[in-house]
CSV table of C-alpha atoms and ligand atoms in Angstrom, one decimal:
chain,number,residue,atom,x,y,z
W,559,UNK,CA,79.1,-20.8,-19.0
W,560,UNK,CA,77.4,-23.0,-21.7
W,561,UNK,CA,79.6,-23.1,-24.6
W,562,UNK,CA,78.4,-24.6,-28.3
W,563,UNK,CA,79.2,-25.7,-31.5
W,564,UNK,CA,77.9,-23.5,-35.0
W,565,UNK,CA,76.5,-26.4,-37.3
W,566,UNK,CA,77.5,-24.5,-39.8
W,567,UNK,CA,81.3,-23.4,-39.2
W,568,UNK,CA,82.0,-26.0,-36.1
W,569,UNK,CA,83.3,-23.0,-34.1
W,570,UNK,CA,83.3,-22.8,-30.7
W,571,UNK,CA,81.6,-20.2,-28.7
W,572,UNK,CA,79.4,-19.3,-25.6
W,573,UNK,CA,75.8,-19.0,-25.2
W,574,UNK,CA,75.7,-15.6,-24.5
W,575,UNK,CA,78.2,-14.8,-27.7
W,576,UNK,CA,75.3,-14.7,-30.1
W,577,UNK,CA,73.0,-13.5,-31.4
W,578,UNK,CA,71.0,-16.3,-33.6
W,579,UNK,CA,71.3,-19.6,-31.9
W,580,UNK,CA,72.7,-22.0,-32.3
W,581,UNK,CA,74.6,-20.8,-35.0
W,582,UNK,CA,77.6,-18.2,-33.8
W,583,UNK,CA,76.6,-15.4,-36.2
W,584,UNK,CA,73.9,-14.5,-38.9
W,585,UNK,CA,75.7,-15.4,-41.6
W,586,UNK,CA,76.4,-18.6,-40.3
W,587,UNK,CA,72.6,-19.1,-39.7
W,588,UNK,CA,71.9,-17.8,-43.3
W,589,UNK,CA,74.5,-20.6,-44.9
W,590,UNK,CA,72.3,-23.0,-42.8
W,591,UNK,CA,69.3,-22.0,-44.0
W,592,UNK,CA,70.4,-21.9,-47.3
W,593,UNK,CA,71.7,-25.0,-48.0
W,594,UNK,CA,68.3,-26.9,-46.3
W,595,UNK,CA,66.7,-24.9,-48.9
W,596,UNK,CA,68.6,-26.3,-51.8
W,597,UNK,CA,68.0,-29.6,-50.8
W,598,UNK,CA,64.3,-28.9,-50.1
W,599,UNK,CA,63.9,-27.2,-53.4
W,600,UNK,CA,65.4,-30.0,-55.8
W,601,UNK,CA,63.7,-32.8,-56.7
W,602,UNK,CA,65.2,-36.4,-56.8
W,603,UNK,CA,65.1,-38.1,-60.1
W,604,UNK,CA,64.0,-35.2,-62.5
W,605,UNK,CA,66.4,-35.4,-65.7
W,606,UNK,CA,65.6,-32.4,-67.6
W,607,UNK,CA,66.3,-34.0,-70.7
W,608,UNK,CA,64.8,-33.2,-74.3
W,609,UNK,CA,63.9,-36.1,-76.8
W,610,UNK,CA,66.0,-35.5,-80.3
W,611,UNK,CA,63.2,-36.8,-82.5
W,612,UNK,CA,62.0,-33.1,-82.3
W,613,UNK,CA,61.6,-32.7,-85.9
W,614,UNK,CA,62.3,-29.3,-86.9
W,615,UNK,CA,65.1,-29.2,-89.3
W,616,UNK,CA,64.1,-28.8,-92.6
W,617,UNK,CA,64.4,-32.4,-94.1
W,618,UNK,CA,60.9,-32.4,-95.5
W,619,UNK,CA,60.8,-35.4,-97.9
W,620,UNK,CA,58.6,-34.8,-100.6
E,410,ZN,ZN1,79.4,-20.3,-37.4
């Protein structure tokens, strides 16, 4: 009997309990797969931020 540990929920289980190693279910291997997407995805250091100078409002001095 080989028993393991889901990364994902820290459950217990055996070897032969699952179906998608090493996580104990699918869902628990989706959640995984998820979250190293999120991190993949997002970039570090990326402020989405818009400069207020944008001039646009109508104060037209003339
Ligand atoms: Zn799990």
């Amino acid at each position: 009997m080989r028993s393991m540990t889901c990364p994902t929920c820290q459950a217990a289980f055996e070897r032969n309990e699952t179906q998608f190693p090493p996580f104990c279910c699918e869902r628990c291997k989706l959640i995984d797969l998820g979250n190293w997407l999120d991190g993949a995805y997002r970039l570090p250091g990326e402020p989405a931020e818009v400069p207020e100078n944008a001039d646009s409002d109508g104060e037209s001095s003339d």
